[in-house]
PDB file of C-alpha atoms in Angstrom:
ATOM      1  CA  MET A   8     -18.080  14.756   9.715  1.00 91.00           C
ATOM      2  CA  ARG A   9     -15.158  15.161  11.412  1.00 95.00           C
ATOM      3  CA  VAL A  10     -12.774  12.441  10.344  1.00 95.00           C
ATOM      4  CA  TYR A  11      -8.419  12.369  10.635  1.00 97.00           C
ATOM      5  CA  VAL A  12      -6.586  11.402   7.536  1.00 96.00           C
ATOM      6  CA  PRO A  13      -3.097   9.748   8.331  1.00 96.00           C
ATOM      7  CA  LEU A  14      -0.686  11.362   6.956  1.00 96.00           C
ATOM      8  CA  THR A  15       3.790  12.058   6.507  1.00 96.00           C
ATOM      9  CA  LEU A  16       5.361  15.358   6.233  1.00 96.00           C
ATOM     10  CA  PRO A  17       5.732  14.717   1.996  1.00 95.00           C
ATOM     11  CA  GLY A  18       1.646  13.272   1.553  1.00 95.00           C
ATOM     12  CA  LEU A  19       0.974  16.834   3.719  1.00 96.00           C
ATOM     13  CA  ALA A  20       3.059  18.595   1.278  1.00 96.00           C
ATOM     14  CA  ASP A  21       1.527  16.794  -1.416  1.00 95.00           C
ATOM     15  CA  ALA A  22      -1.804  17.356  -0.311  1.00 95.00           C
ATOM     16  CA  HIS A  23      -0.968  21.488   0.346  1.00 96.00           C
ATOM     17  CA  ARG A  24       0.015  21.742  -3.079  1.00 96.00           C
ATOM     18  CA  GLN A  25      -2.585  19.755  -4.694  1.00 95.00           C
ATOM     19  CA  GLY A  26      -4.748  22.191  -3.305  1.00 95.00           C
ATOM     20  CA  GLU A  27      -6.631  18.718  -2.433  1.00 95.00           C
ATOM     21  CA  VAL A  28      -6.315  15.537  -0.132  1.00 94.00           C
ATOM     22  CA  GLY A  29      -7.584  11.518  -1.582  1.00 86.00           C
ATOM     23  CA  GLY A  30      -7.306  11.282  -4.901  1.00 78.00           C
ATOM     24  CA  GLY A  31      -8.846   7.181  -4.697  1.00 75.00           C
ATOM     25  CA  PRO A  32     -10.050   6.185  -1.992  1.00 83.00           C
ATOM     26  CA  LEU A  33      -9.186   7.519   1.069  1.00 88.00           C
ATOM     27  CA  THR A  34      -8.734   6.058   4.766  1.00 90.00           C
ATOM     28  CA  ALA A  35      -9.539   7.881   8.059  1.00 94.00           C
ATOM     29  CA  TYR A  36     -10.472   7.450  10.871  1.00 95.00           C
ATOM     30  CA  ALA A  37     -13.783   8.800  12.759  1.00 94.00           C
ATOM     31  CA  VAL A  38     -16.376   8.396  15.282  1.00 92.00           C
ATOM     32  CA  THR A  39     -18.166   4.798  13.773  1.00 89.00           C
ATOM     33  CA  PRO A  40     -20.388   2.218  16.168  1.00 89.00           C
ATOM     34  CA  ALA A  41     -17.110   0.302  15.325  1.00 88.00           C
ATOM     35  CA  LEU A  42     -14.825   2.872  17.957  1.00 90.00           C
ATOM     36  CA  ARG A  43     -18.112   3.392  20.053  1.00 91.00           C
ATOM     37  CA  ALA A  44     -18.375  -0.161  20.730  1.00 91.00           C
ATOM     38  CA  TRP A  45     -14.741  -0.592  21.080  1.00 90.00           C
ATOM     39  CA  CYS A  46     -14.116   2.764  23.696  1.00 91.00           C
ATOM     40  CA  GLY A  47     -17.561   1.761  25.497  1.00 91.00           C
ATOM     41  CA  SER A  48     -17.542   5.813  25.525  1.00 88.00           C
ATOM     42  CA  ASP A  49     -20.271   8.104  24.389  1.00 89.00           C
ATOM     43  CA  ASP A  50     -18.017  11.411  25.345  1.00 93.00           C
ATOM     44  CA  VAL A  51     -18.175  12.288  22.084  1.00 93.00           C
ATOM     45  CA  GLU A  52     -14.508  14.671  23.254  1.00 94.00           C
ATOM     46  CA  GLU A  53     -13.350  11.251  23.916  1.00 95.00           C
ATOM     47  CA  LEU A  54     -14.471   8.799  20.830  1.00 95.00           C
ATOM     48  CA  GLU A  55     -12.404  12.037  18.583  1.00 96.00           C
ATOM     49  CA  TYR A  56      -9.246  11.735  20.236  1.00 95.00           C
ATOM     50  CA  ALA A  57      -9.460   7.575  20.061  1.00 94.00           C
ATOM     51  CA  ALA A  58      -9.571   8.400  16.173  1.00 95.00           C
ATOM     52  CA  LEU A  59      -7.493  10.652  16.577  1.00 96.00           C
ATOM     53  CA  GLY A  60      -5.139   8.141  18.442  1.00 93.00           C
ATOM     54  CA  GLU A  61      -5.883   5.144  15.456  1.00 93.00           C
ATOM     55  CA  ALA A  62      -4.872   7.527  13.139  1.00 95.00           C
ATOM     56  CA  ALA A  63      -1.892   8.773  14.040  1.00 94.00           C
ATOM     57  CA  ARG A  64      -0.932   5.050  14.699  1.00 91.00           C
ATOM     58  CA  SER A  65      -1.776   4.510  10.692  1.00 92.00           C
ATOM     59  CA  SER A  66       0.697   7.468  10.596  1.00 94.00           C
ATOM     60  CA  LEU A  67       3.468   5.268  11.709  1.00 92.00           C
ATOM     61  CA  ARG A  68       2.922   2.369   8.947  1.00 90.00           C
ATOM     62  CA  LEU A  69       2.764   4.983   6.455  1.00 93.00           C
ATOM     63  CA  LEU A  70       6.254   5.934   7.116  1.00 94.00           C
ATOM     64  CA  ALA A  71       7.403   2.984   7.828  1.00 91.00           C
ATOM     65  CA  ALA A  72       6.253   2.568   4.134  1.00 90.00           C
ATOM     66  CA  THR A  73       7.620   5.854   3.026  1.00 89.00           C
ATOM     67  CA  PRO A  74      12.176   5.964   3.661  1.00 87.00           C
ATOM     68  CA  GLY A  75      13.514   8.735   4.215  1.00 90.00           C
ATOM     69  CA  ALA A  76       9.863  11.306   5.725  1.00 92.00           C
ATOM     70  CA  ALA A  77      10.975  13.415   8.433  1.00 93.00           C
ATOM     71  CA  PRO A  78       9.940  10.079  11.644  1.00 95.00           C
ATOM     72  CA  ARG A  79       6.795  12.545  12.700  1.00 95.00           C
ATOM     73  CA  ARG A  80       3.202  11.969  12.545  1.00 96.00           C
ATOM     74  CA  VAL A  81       0.937  13.764  11.165  1.00 97.00           C
ATOM     75  CA  VAL A  82      -3.030  14.225  11.403  1.00 98.00           C
ATOM     76  CA  LEU A  83      -5.147  15.785   8.794  1.00 98.00           C
ATOM     77  CA  ALA A  84      -8.579  16.895  11.104  1.00 97.00           C
ATOM     78  CA  LEU A  85     -10.913  17.282   7.512  1.00 96.00           C
ATOM     79  CA  ASP A  86     -14.946  17.879   6.932  1.00 95.00           C
ATOM     80  CA  VAL A  87     -16.955  15.977   4.401  1.00 91.00           C
ATOM     81  CA  PRO A  88     -19.279  16.349   3.760  1.00 88.00           C
ATOM     82  CA  ASP A  89     -22.425  13.758   5.862  1.00 84.00           C
ATOM     83  CA  ALA A  90     -23.352  12.430   2.754  1.00 79.00           C
ATOM     84  CA  THR A  91     -19.148  11.498   1.777  1.00 80.00           C
ATOM     85  CA  PRO A  92     -19.980   7.106   0.758  1.00 78.00           C
ATOM     86  CA  ALA A  93     -17.959   5.951   3.578  1.00 79.00           C
ATOM     87  CA  THR A  94     -17.541   2.272   4.192  1.00 76.00           C
ATOM     88  CA  GLU A  95     -15.469  -0.276   6.714  1.00 72.00           C
ATOM     89  CA  PRO A  96     -12.677  -1.573   5.077  1.00 68.00           C
ATOM     90  CA  ASP A  97     -12.819  -4.832   7.890  1.00 62.00           C
ATOM     91  CA  PRO A  98     -15.195  -5.197  10.767  1.00 58.00           C
ATOM     92  CA  GLY A  99     -12.604  -6.751  12.719  1.00 61.00           C
ATOM     93  CA  GLY A 100     -10.145  -4.687  11.620  1.00 76.00           C
ATOM     94  CA  GLU A 101      -9.490  -0.807  12.827  1.00 84.00           C
ATOM     95  CA  PRO A 102     -11.501   0.761  15.180  1.00 86.00           C
ATOM     96  CA  GLY A 103     -12.660   4.082  13.709  1.00 91.00           C
ATOM     97  CA  ALA A 104     -11.572   3.104  10.107  1.00 92.00           C
ATOM     98  CA  LEU A 105     -13.276   4.216   6.690  1.00 92.00           C
ATOM     99  CA  ARG A 106     -12.642   3.749   2.605  1.00 89.00           C
ATOM    100  CA  LEU A 107     -13.915   7.561   1.532  1.00 90.00           C
ATOM    101  CA  SER A 108     -14.369   8.913  -1.821  1.00 85.00           C
ATOM    102  CA  GLY A 109     -11.737  11.338  -2.663  1.00 79.00           C
ATOM    103  CA  PRO A 110     -10.237  13.728  -3.348  1.00 89.00           C
ATOM    104  CA  PHE A 111     -11.259  16.341  -1.262  1.00 93.00           C
ATOM    105  CA  PRO A 112     -10.399  20.380  -1.217  1.00 95.00           C
ATOM    106  CA  MET A 113      -7.547  21.297   1.019  1.00 96.00           C
ATOM    107  CA  ARG A 114     -10.350  24.084   2.368  1.00 95.00           C
ATOM    108  CA  ARG A 115     -11.664  21.495   4.168  1.00 95.00           C
ATOM    109  CA  ALA A 116      -8.682  20.899   6.874  1.00 96.00           C
ATOM    110  CA  ALA A 117      -9.452  21.975  10.390  1.00 97.00           C
ATOM    111  CA  ALA A 118      -7.061  22.245  11.747  1.00 97.00           C
ATOM    112  CA  VAL A 119      -3.862  20.273  11.274  1.00 98.00           C
ATOM    113  CA  HIS A 120      -2.005  17.271  13.844  1.00 98.00           C
ATOM    114  CA  LEU A 121       2.175  16.286  14.503  1.00 96.00           C
ATOM    115  CA  ASP A 122       4.154  15.102  16.153  1.00 95.00           C
ATOM    116  CA  ALA A 123       7.447  17.513  18.423  1.00 94.00           C
ATOM    117  CA  GLU A 124      11.017  17.655  17.231  1.00 93.00           C
ATOM    118  CA  ALA A 125      11.779  15.320  20.730  1.00 93.00           C
ATOM    119  CA  ALA A 126       9.003  12.879  19.651  1.00 93.00           C
ATOM    120  CA  GLU A 127      11.039  12.122  16.056  1.00 93.00           C
ATOM    121  CA  ALA A 128      13.529   9.205  17.498  1.00 92.00           C
ATOM    122  CA  ALA A 129      10.666   7.246  19.468  1.00 90.00           C
ATOM    123  CA  VAL A 130       9.171   7.730  16.014  1.00 92.00           C
ATOM    124  CA  THR A 131      12.134   6.366  14.361  1.00 92.00           C
ATOM    125  CA  ALA A 132      12.061   3.242  16.742  1.00 90.00           C
ATOM    126  CA  ALA A 133       8.131   2.625  16.136  1.00 88.00           C
ATOM    127  CA  VAL A 134       8.921   2.448  12.525  1.00 89.00           C
ATOM    128  CA  ALA A 135      11.733   0.333  12.851  1.00 88.00           C
ATOM    129  CA  ALA A 136      10.211  -1.889  14.771  1.00 85.00           C
ATOM    130  CA  LEU A 137       6.874  -2.298  12.315  1.00 82.00           C
ATOM    131  CA  SER A 138       9.143  -2.537   9.510  1.00 78.00           C
ATOM    132  CA  ALA A 139      10.881  -5.662  11.403  1.00 79.00           C
ATOM    133  CA  ALA A 140       7.749  -6.854  12.461  1.00 71.00           C
ATOM    134  CA  ARG A 141       6.497  -6.884   8.705  1.00 67.00           C
ATOM    135  CA  GLY A 142       9.261  -8.586   8.122  1.00 60.00           C
ATOM    136  CA  GLY A 143       9.075 -11.846  10.549  1.00 47.00           C
ATOM    137  CA  THR A 144       7.154 -14.788  10.075  1.00 44.00           C
ATOM    138  CA  GLY A 145       5.785 -17.827  12.019  1.00 41.00           C
ATOM    139  CA  ALA A 146       7.376 -17.114  15.878  1.00 43.00           C
ATOM    140  CA  ALA A 147       9.823 -14.647  15.043  1.00 42.00           C
ATOM    141  CA  GLY A 148       6.836 -12.420  13.260  1.00 44.00           C
ATOM    142  CA  ASP A 149       4.320 -13.122  16.372  1.00 46.00           C
ATOM    143  CA  ALA A 150       7.132 -11.652  18.525  1.00 45.00           C
ATOM    144  CA  ALA A 151       7.653  -8.957  16.080  1.00 45.00           C
ATOM    145  CA  GLY A 152       5.453  -7.198  16.043  1.00 45.00           C
ATOM    146  CA  GLU A 153       3.939  -7.412  20.224  1.00 48.00           C
ATOM    147  CA  THR A 154       7.933  -5.491  20.325  1.00 46.00           C
ATOM    148  CA  ALA A 155       6.230  -3.214  17.226  1.00 48.00           C
ATOM    149  CA  ASP A 156       3.533  -3.079  19.297  1.00 56.00           C
ATOM    150  CA  ASP A 157       5.432  -1.652  22.409  1.00 54.00           C
ATOM    151  CA  VAL A 158       7.506   0.313  20.830  1.00 54.00           C
ATOM    152  CA  ALA A 159       4.207   1.894  19.300  1.00 60.00           C
ATOM    153  CA  GLY A 160       3.580   2.805  22.148  1.00 63.00           C
ATOM    154  CA  GLY A 161       7.103   4.103  22.740  1.00 67.00           C
ATOM    155  CA  ALA A 162       5.469   7.169  20.578  1.00 71.00           C
ATOM    156  CA  GLU A 163       1.948   7.513  21.291  1.00 77.00           C
ATOM    157  CA  ALA A 164       3.285   8.323  24.321  1.00 73.00           C
ATOM    158  CA  HIS A 165       3.806  12.078  22.735  1.00 86.00           C
ATOM    159  CA  GLU A 166       1.468  14.155  21.704  1.00 90.00           C
ATOM    160  CA  LEU A 167       1.091  15.511  18.951  1.00 95.00           C
ATOM    161  CA  LEU A 168       0.813  19.349  18.009  1.00 95.00           C
ATOM    162  CA  TRP A 169      -2.621  21.106  17.202  1.00 97.00           C
ATOM    163  CA  TYR A 170      -1.763  23.845  14.305  1.00 96.00           C
ATOM    164  CA  ALA A 171      -3.498  26.726  11.889  1.00 96.00           C
ATOM    165  CA  VAL A 172      -4.837  25.319   8.482  1.00 94.00           C
ATOM    166  CA  GLN A 173      -2.416  28.979   7.663  1.00 95.00           C
ATOM    167  CA  GLU A 174       0.908  27.156   9.644  1.00 94.00           C
ATOM    168  CA  ILE A 175       0.902  23.740   6.528  1.00 95.00           C
ATOM    169  CA  ASP A 176       3.155  26.206   4.556  1.00 93.00           C
ATOM    170  CA  ALA A 177       5.341  26.782   7.186  1.00 92.00           C
ATOM    171  CA  LEU A 178       4.945  22.871   8.748  1.00 92.00           C
ATOM    172  CA  VAL A 179       5.991  21.512   4.569  1.00 88.00           C
TER     173      VAL A 179
END
């Protein structure tokens, strides 16, 4: 099963150095029944792209929680055994989200998806908006959340680049 693991560049560097990703339960995104229903499609390529997009959005939240990390979304495409125990954390939550028991060796990595430098300003703005939305409550929090979604869309306008796993040394 192909899963998409949201990371930051420091998280990718740690996984590369340790030779594995996910020391405990790991949040990943995959083509699940919930994602199929949300997308309303049976096209596997379209569904995998949607799972990648959800992982990229999750990477934004990781960046908001990781001060000082380079403002670039990172998603690791990982092939895990089909028999890997997986649970959907919240049926009403993010489409395609899974909790997996880890760790998984980096030799299972299929590719890295990463923002280009040109996306850094949009990613920085999205991270700032997400951080502000976290701090808001009530109507102010709702308005900040809507703004964060709009700004996150600006980051999502930038396509993630594809890198072979052999290029991880140069990326980190």
